[in-house]
Tab-separated table of C-alpha atoms in Angstrom:
chain	number	residue	atom	x	y	z
O	5	UNK	CA	-7.977	-23.084	-61.893
O	6	UNK	CA	-7.718	-19.946	-59.754
O	7	UNK	CA	-9.814	-19.552	-56.631
O	8	UNK	CA	-10.474	-16.620	-54.379
O	9	UNK	CA	-9.672	-17.469	-50.767
O	10	UNK	CA	-10.430	-15.253	-47.815
O	11	UNK	CA	-8.407	-15.679	-44.651
O	12	UNK	CA	-8.738	-14.127	-41.241
O	13	UNK	CA	-6.275	-11.363	-40.412
O	14	UNK	CA	-4.523	-13.711	-37.999
O	15	UNK	CA	-4.088	-16.446	-40.593
O	16	UNK	CA	-2.983	-13.933	-43.210
O	17	UNK	CA	-0.353	-12.577	-40.815
O	18	UNK	CA	0.858	-16.090	-40.014
O	19	UNK	CA	1.161	-16.899	-43.719
O	20	UNK	CA	3.018	-13.654	-44.358
O	21	UNK	CA	5.422	-14.324	-41.488
O	22	UNK	CA	6.038	-17.897	-42.645
O	23	UNK	CA	6.548	-16.701	-46.208
O	24	UNK	CA	9.194	-14.236	-45.061
O	25	UNK	CA	10.923	-16.808	-42.847
O	26	UNK	CA	11.042	-19.543	-45.490
O	27	UNK	CA	11.378	-17.542	-48.695
O	28	UNK	CA	8.389	-19.415	-50.130
O	29	UNK	CA	5.479	-17.516	-51.611
O	30	UNK	CA	2.152	-17.548	-49.802
O	31	UNK	CA	0.700	-19.346	-52.834
O	32	UNK	CA	3.261	-22.146	-52.419
O	33	UNK	CA	2.523	-22.407	-48.705
O	34	UNK	CA	-1.228	-22.548	-49.305
O	35	UNK	CA	-0.794	-25.164	-52.032
O	36	UNK	CA	1.278	-27.301	-49.660
O	37	UNK	CA	-1.337	-26.974	-46.926
O	38	UNK	CA	-4.152	-27.954	-49.257
O	39	UNK	CA	-2.180	-30.850	-50.733
O	40	UNK	CA	-1.236	-32.202	-47.297
O	41	UNK	CA	-4.774	-31.658	-46.025
O	42	UNK	CA	-6.362	-33.451	-48.977
O	43	UNK	CA	-3.954	-36.368	-48.584
O	44	UNK	CA	-4.828	-36.598	-44.900
O	45	UNK	CA	-8.546	-36.317	-45.602
O	46	UNK	CA	-8.359	-39.002	-48.297
O	47	UNK	CA	-6.605	-41.345	-45.869
O	48	UNK	CA	-9.115	-40.636	-43.119
O	49	UNK	CA	-12.100	-41.119	-45.408
O	50	UNK	CA	-10.674	-44.304	-46.892
O	51	UNK	CA	-10.144	-45.732	-43.417
O	52	UNK	CA	-13.690	-44.780	-42.408
O	53	UNK	CA	-15.180	-46.336	-45.511
O	54	UNK	CA	-13.375	-49.683	-45.294
O	55	UNK	CA	-16.040	-52.332	-45.573
O	56	UNK	CA	-18.741	-49.957	-46.748
O	57	UNK	CA	-19.723	-49.996	-50.354
O	58	UNK	CA	-19.789	-46.393	-51.527
O	59	UNK	CA	-19.681	-45.094	-55.051
O	60	UNK	CA	-16.256	-43.651	-55.769
O	61	UNK	CA	-16.154	-39.905	-56.349
O	62	UNK	CA	-13.284	-37.932	-57.838
O	63	UNK	CA	-11.624	-35.124	-55.928
O	64	UNK	CA	-13.159	-32.695	-58.460
O	65	UNK	CA	-16.632	-33.991	-57.642
O	66	UNK	CA	-15.957	-33.755	-53.896
O	67	UNK	CA	-14.729	-30.161	-54.294
O	68	UNK	CA	-17.820	-29.222	-56.340
O	69	UNK	CA	-20.138	-30.787	-53.762
O	70	UNK	CA	-18.371	-28.958	-50.942
O	71	UNK	CA	-18.647	-25.627	-52.752
O	72	UNK	CA	-14.874	-25.294	-53.129
O	73	UNK	CA	-14.658	-26.383	-56.762
O	74	UNK	CA	-15.505	-24.658	-59.969
């Protein structure tokens, strides 16, 4: 599911530099960042919701509600 992402010039330059230094594509770097960020967010939200009864939502639903999903 492709998405259009817009980055600041600074962030784009940092990604380009990191891509050149590591040999990884910018797409791979972005995917790693998102994956690590989602894992961290899931952990944080799970810790915050311990003891509170909340309906469980899938990551797809969370992305749609945030405007990031399709």
